[in-house]
Coordinates of C-alpha atoms in Angstrom, one line a residue:
M1 CA -0.1 14.0 -9.1
A2 CA -1.6 14.3 -5.6
G3 CA -1.2 11.3 -3.4
N4 CA 2.0 9.9 -5.0
I5 CA 5.0 9.3 -2.8
L6 CA 7.3 9.2 -5.8
E7 CA 7.2 10.9 -9.2
A8 CA 10.0 10.3 -11.7
R9 CA 9.7 12.3 -14.9
G10 CA 11.8 12.1 -18.0
L11 CA 14.9 10.5 -16.4
R12 CA 17.8 10.2 -18.7
K13 CA 21.4 9.1 -18.2
S14 CA 24.2 8.4 -20.6
F15 CA 27.7 7.1 -20.1
G16 CA 29.6 8.2 -23.1
D17 CA 27.8 6.8 -26.1
L18 CA 25.8 4.4 -24.0
V19 CA 22.3 5.7 -23.2
A20 CA 21.6 3.7 -20.0
V21 CA 18.2 5.4 -19.1
D22 CA 16.2 7.1 -21.9
G23 CA 13.2 9.2 -20.8
V24 CA 11.9 7.0 -18.0
D25 CA 8.6 8.1 -16.2
F26 CA 6.8 6.4 -13.4
H27 CA 5.1 7.1 -10.1
I28 CA 4.3 5.2 -6.9
A29 CA 1.4 5.8 -4.5
E30 CA 1.3 5.2 -0.7
G31 CA 1.0 1.5 0.0
E32 CA 1.8 0.5 -3.6
T33 CA 4.5 -1.8 -4.7
Y34 CA 5.9 -0.8 -8.1
G35 CA 8.2 -3.2 -10.0
L36 CA 10.9 -2.4 -12.5
L37 CA 11.1 -5.7 -14.4
G38 CA 13.8 -6.3 -17.0
P39 CA 17.0 -8.3 -17.7
N40 CA 20.4 -7.4 -16.4
G41 CA 21.7 -4.3 -18.1
A42 CA 18.2 -3.0 -18.8
G43 CA 18.8 0.2 -16.8
K44 CA 17.1 -0.7 -13.6
T45 CA 20.0 0.1 -11.2
T46 CA 20.8 3.3 -13.1
A47 CA 17.2 4.5 -12.8
I48 CA 17.0 3.7 -9.1
S49 CA 20.3 5.4 -8.4
M50 CA 19.0 8.6 -9.9
V51 CA 15.7 8.3 -7.9
T52 CA 17.7 8.0 -4.6
G53 CA 19.9 11.0 -5.6
L54 CA 23.1 8.8 -5.6
L55 CA 23.7 9.5 -9.4
E56 CA 23.4 12.8 -11.2
K57 CA 20.7 12.9 -13.9
D58 CA 21.4 14.2 -17.3
S59 CA 17.8 15.4 -17.4
G60 CA 14.5 14.8 -15.7
E61 CA 13.0 15.3 -12.2
V62 CA 12.5 13.2 -9.1
V63 CA 10.0 14.2 -6.4
V64 CA 9.7 12.1 -3.2
A65 CA 7.0 13.0 -0.6
G66 CA 6.6 16.4 -2.3
R67 CA 10.3 17.3 -2.3
S68 CA 12.8 17.3 -5.2
I69 CA 15.6 14.8 -5.0
T70 CA 19.1 15.7 -6.4
T71 CA 22.6 14.5 -5.5
S72 CA 22.9 17.4 -3.2
S73 CA 19.7 16.8 -1.3
T74 CA 20.0 16.0 2.4
D75 CA 16.8 16.4 4.3
A76 CA 14.6 15.4 1.4
K77 CA 16.3 12.0 1.3
A78 CA 15.1 11.2 4.8
A79 CA 11.9 9.8 3.3
I80 CA 13.8 7.2 1.4
G81 CA 15.1 3.8 2.5
Y82 CA 17.5 2.3 0.0
V83 CA 18.6 -1.3 -0.1
P84 CA 21.4 -1.7 -2.8
Q85 CA 22.4 -4.8 -4.7
D86 CA 25.7 -4.9 -2.9
I87 CA 25.5 -5.9 0.8
A88 CA 26.5 -3.0 3.0
I89 CA 27.0 -4.3 6.5
Y90 CA 29.9 -4.6 8.9
P91 CA 30.8 -8.3 9.2
D92 CA 32.6 -8.0 12.5
L93 CA 29.4 -6.5 14.1
S94 CA 26.3 -8.4 15.2
A95 CA 23.0 -7.8 13.6
R96 CA 21.9 -5.6 16.5
E97 CA 25.2 -3.7 16.5
N98 CA 24.9 -3.1 12.7
L99 CA 21.4 -1.7 13.1
D100 CA 22.4 0.4 16.2
F101 CA 25.3 1.9 14.2
F102 CA 23.2 2.9 11.3
G103 CA 20.5 4.2 13.6
R104 CA 23.1 6.5 15.0
L105 CA 23.9 7.7 11.5
Y106 CA 20.2 8.4 11.0
G107 CA 20.3 10.6 14.1
M108 CA 18.0 8.4 16.2
N109 CA 18.2 8.9 20.0
G110 CA 19.1 6.1 22.3
K111 CA 15.6 5.1 23.5
E112 CA 14.0 5.4 20.1
R113 CA 16.9 3.6 18.4
S114 CA 16.8 0.7 20.8
A115 CA 13.1 0.2 20.3
R116 CA 13.3 0.5 16.6
V117 CA 16.2 -1.9 16.3
G118 CA 14.1 -4.5 18.2
E119 CA 11.2 -4.0 15.8
V120 CA 13.3 -4.3 12.7
L121 CA 14.9 -7.5 13.9
E122 CA 11.5 -9.0 14.2
I123 CA 10.4 -7.7 10.8
I124 CA 13.4 -9.2 9.0
G125 CA 13.3 -12.5 11.0
L126 CA 16.6 -12.1 12.7
A127 CA 15.5 -11.6 16.4
D128 CA 16.9 -15.0 17.3
R129 CA 20.3 -14.2 15.8
A130 CA 20.4 -10.6 16.9
D131 CA 23.7 -10.9 18.8
D132 CA 25.6 -13.2 16.4
R133 CA 28.3 -11.6 14.3
S134 CA 27.0 -11.0 10.8
E135 CA 30.1 -12.6 9.2
Q136 CA 28.5 -15.9 10.4
F137 CA 25.3 -15.3 8.5
S138 CA 24.3 -16.9 5.2
G139 CA 24.0 -14.7 2.1
G140 CA 20.2 -14.6 2.6
M141 CA 20.5 -13.5 6.2
K142 CA 22.9 -10.7 5.2
R143 CA 20.5 -9.5 2.6
R144 CA 17.7 -9.5 5.2
L145 CA 19.9 -7.4 7.5
N146 CA 20.6 -5.1 4.6
I147 CA 16.9 -4.6 4.2
G148 CA 16.6 -3.9 7.9
I149 CA 19.1 -1.1 7.7
G150 CA 16.9 0.5 5.0
L151 CA 13.8 0.2 7.2
L152 CA 15.3 1.6 10.5
H153 CA 14.2 5.2 10.1
S154 CA 10.7 4.2 9.0
P155 CA 10.9 5.7 5.4
R156 CA 7.9 6.5 3.4
L157 CA 9.5 4.9 0.3
L158 CA 11.6 1.8 0.4
M159 CA 13.7 1.0 -2.7
L160 CA 15.0 -2.5 -3.1
D161 CA 17.4 -3.2 -6.0
E162 CA 17.4 -7.0 -6.9
P163 CA 17.2 -8.0 -3.2
T164 CA 17.0 -11.7 -3.7
V165 CA 19.9 -12.3 -6.1
G166 CA 22.0 -15.2 -4.9
V167 CA 20.0 -16.1 -1.8
D168 CA 18.7 -19.5 -0.6
P169 CA 15.0 -20.3 -1.2
Q170 CA 14.1 -19.9 2.5
S171 CA 15.6 -16.4 2.8
R172 CA 14.2 -15.4 -0.6
N173 CA 10.7 -16.3 0.7
A174 CA 11.3 -14.4 3.9
I175 CA 12.3 -11.3 2.0
L176 CA 9.2 -11.5 -0.3
E177 CA 7.0 -12.0 2.8
S178 CA 8.5 -8.9 4.4
V179 CA 8.0 -6.8 1.3
E180 CA 4.3 -7.9 1.1
R181 CA 3.8 -7.0 4.8
L182 CA 5.4 -3.6 4.5
S183 CA 3.2 -2.8 1.5
Q184 CA 0.1 -3.9 3.4
E185 CA 1.1 -1.6 6.3
G186 CA 1.1 1.4 3.9
M187 CA 4.7 1.8 2.8
A188 CA 5.4 2.6 -0.9
V189 CA 7.9 0.2 -2.4
L190 CA 10.1 0.4 -5.5
Y191 CA 11.3 -3.1 -6.4
T192 CA 13.7 -3.9 -9.2
T193 CA 14.0 -7.5 -10.4
H194 CA 14.7 -9.7 -13.4
Y195 CA 12.6 -12.5 -11.8
M196 CA 9.2 -12.5 -13.4
E197 CA 7.6 -14.6 -10.7
E198 CA 8.6 -12.0 -8.0
A199 CA 7.1 -9.1 -10.0
E200 CA 3.8 -11.1 -10.4
R201 CA 3.7 -12.0 -6.7
L202 CA 4.6 -8.6 -5.2
C203 CA 3.8 -5.7 -7.5
D204 CA 0.6 -3.8 -7.8
R205 CA 2.0 -2.3 -11.1
V206 CA 5.0 -3.2 -13.2
G207 CA 7.1 -1.2 -15.6
I208 CA 8.8 -3.5 -18.1
I209 CA 12.2 -1.9 -18.9
D210 CA 14.7 -2.8 -21.6
H211 CA 17.6 -0.8 -23.1
G212 CA 16.8 2.0 -20.8
K213 CA 13.2 2.5 -21.8
I214 CA 9.9 1.5 -20.1
L215 CA 8.2 -0.4 -22.9
A216 CA 4.9 -0.9 -21.1
E217 CA 3.4 -0.3 -17.6
G218 CA 0.4 -1.4 -15.7
T219 CA -1.2 -4.0 -13.5
R220 CA -0.6 -7.6 -14.3
A221 CA -4.0 -7.9 -16.0
E222 CA -3.4 -4.7 -18.1
L223 CA 0.0 -6.0 -19.3
V224 CA -1.2 -9.5 -20.1
A225 CA -4.0 -7.9 -22.2
L226 CA -1.2 -6.7 -24.5
V227 CA -0.7 -10.3 -25.7
G228 CA -4.5 -10.8 -26.2
Q229 CA -5.3 -12.8 -23.1
R230 CA -4.6 -16.0 -25.0
D231 CA -3.8 -19.2 -23.2
R232 CA -1.4 -21.8 -24.6
V233 CA -2.6 -25.4 -24.6
R234 CA -0.1 -28.1 -25.1
M235 CA -1.5 -31.5 -26.1
S236 CA 0.5 -34.7 -26.3
T237 CA -1.0 -37.1 -28.9
N238 CA -0.4 -40.6 -30.0
D239 CA -0.5 -39.9 -33.8
R240 CA -2.4 -38.0 -36.6
T241 CA -1.4 -34.5 -35.3
E242 CA -2.2 -32.9 -38.6
A243 CA -5.7 -34.2 -38.6
A244 CA -6.2 -33.0 -35.1
A245 CA -4.8 -29.6 -36.0
E246 CA -7.3 -29.2 -38.8
A247 CA -10.2 -30.1 -36.4
L248 CA -9.1 -27.7 -33.7
R249 CA -8.7 -24.8 -36.0
S250 CA -12.5 -25.0 -36.5
H251 CA -13.1 -23.8 -33.0
A252 CA -14.1 -20.1 -32.8
A253 CA -11.8 -19.5 -29.7
V254 CA -8.7 -21.0 -31.4
D255 CA -6.3 -18.5 -32.9
E256 CA -3.5 -20.7 -33.9
V257 CA -2.5 -24.4 -33.9
T258 CA 1.0 -25.8 -34.4
A259 CA 1.5 -29.5 -35.0
S260 CA 4.7 -31.3 -34.3
D261 CA 5.9 -34.8 -33.7
G262 CA 3.9 -36.2 -30.8
G263 CA 1.9 -33.1 -30.0
L264 CA 0.0 -29.9 -30.6
E265 CA 0.3 -26.4 -29.4
V266 CA -2.9 -24.3 -29.4
L267 CA -3.3 -20.6 -28.8
V268 CA -6.8 -20.2 -27.5
R269 CA -8.9 -17.5 -25.8
G270 CA -10.3 -18.9 -22.6
A271 CA -8.8 -22.3 -22.4
A272 CA -10.8 -23.4 -19.3
A273 CA -14.1 -23.0 -21.2
A274 CA -12.9 -24.2 -24.5
L275 CA -10.9 -27.3 -23.4
P276 CA -13.7 -29.9 -23.2
R277 CA -14.8 -29.1 -26.8
L278 CA -11.1 -29.1 -28.0
L279 CA -10.7 -32.6 -26.6
E280 CA -14.0 -33.7 -28.4
L281 CA -12.7 -32.3 -31.7
A282 CA -9.4 -34.2 -31.3
A283 CA -11.2 -37.4 -30.5
G284 CA -13.6 -36.9 -33.4
A285 CA -10.5 -36.7 -35.7
G286 CA -9.4 -40.0 -34.4
V287 CA -6.6 -38.7 -32.2
G288 CA -5.8 -39.9 -28.7
V289 CA -4.7 -37.1 -26.4
T290 CA -2.4 -38.5 -23.7
S291 CA -1.7 -35.3 -21.7
V292 CA -2.8 -31.7 -21.6
E293 CA -0.9 -28.6 -20.2
V294 CA -2.5 -25.2 -20.0
V295 CA -0.2 -22.2 -19.7
E296 CA -1.9 -18.9 -19.0
P297 CA -0.2 -15.7 -20.2
N298 CA 2.2 -14.1 -17.8
L299 CA 4.7 -11.3 -17.7
E300 CA 7.3 -13.5 -19.4
A301 CA 4.9 -13.7 -22.3
V302 CA 4.4 -10.0 -22.3
F303 CA 8.2 -9.3 -22.3
L304 CA 8.6 -11.8 -25.2
H305 CA 5.8 -10.0 -27.1
L306 CA 7.3 -6.5 -26.5
T307 CA 11.0 -7.4 -27.2
G308 CA 11.0 -10.5 -29.2
K309 CA 13.2 -12.2 -26.7
A310 CA 12.8 -14.1 -23.4
L311 CA 13.3 -12.2 -20.2
R312 CA 16.6 -13.9 -19.3
D313 CA 18.1 -13.8 -22.8

């Protein structure tokens, strides 16, 4: 498809009897952030390893910036910046020295390299620690440096494999802000995660992956539509929950009501509009509602709908 930086078609990889990736297809356009969302062991890292040309495919095709990617590709991989799960830096070198070293590996000349190292240090928020040895860095700072190495050569496609695992909240937010900024500047980003909130914050489109297959793909709104756009309203009540349940079921927007000790759970289409009437119905049944919580559908709900299990199970 014209305009796509990445096209992955029919990717498949087995390890013995284990099918790790089973017929995966997706594409990413310029300036788009695409998320592979799934639990650990879903096939995300195997898929991204085939896309980068680090792992041989059993079958399928990967095209990046119009050129096929295989394990033997060299020049074609120049369009890719890859940030692996494992931190790949030299602890006895400073942040600047690490970036300079990898810039040499990329074949960047001295003037260009020096300028780009300075730019990347600003992007990853390490300019004030540029000359400190990286062994002194926190886990989050090391991951930010890892991302900087992937950005050095100004790739057209940046691939980040679970980049926030095990980092402190401050560094995690810095990483997410950097990804948002890069996407706004036109870079295509492939982002794998098992954190639903990261996918919702960063990704223009998401592929939900489990057991090596993409079960659904689309924007957040498109994916949430799979569960019927229903909100979940939780009401704490003082008593008479069964009476309130019967009253709430009469509302046209209510699909399901579950009563339990001390509360009600209501599946409703358009909670914001329906809530005042729902409270009136509860009051009319002689029930006092002490608190209300509205939970809008999210990617966690979509994953549960598609797989029958929570994302972190």
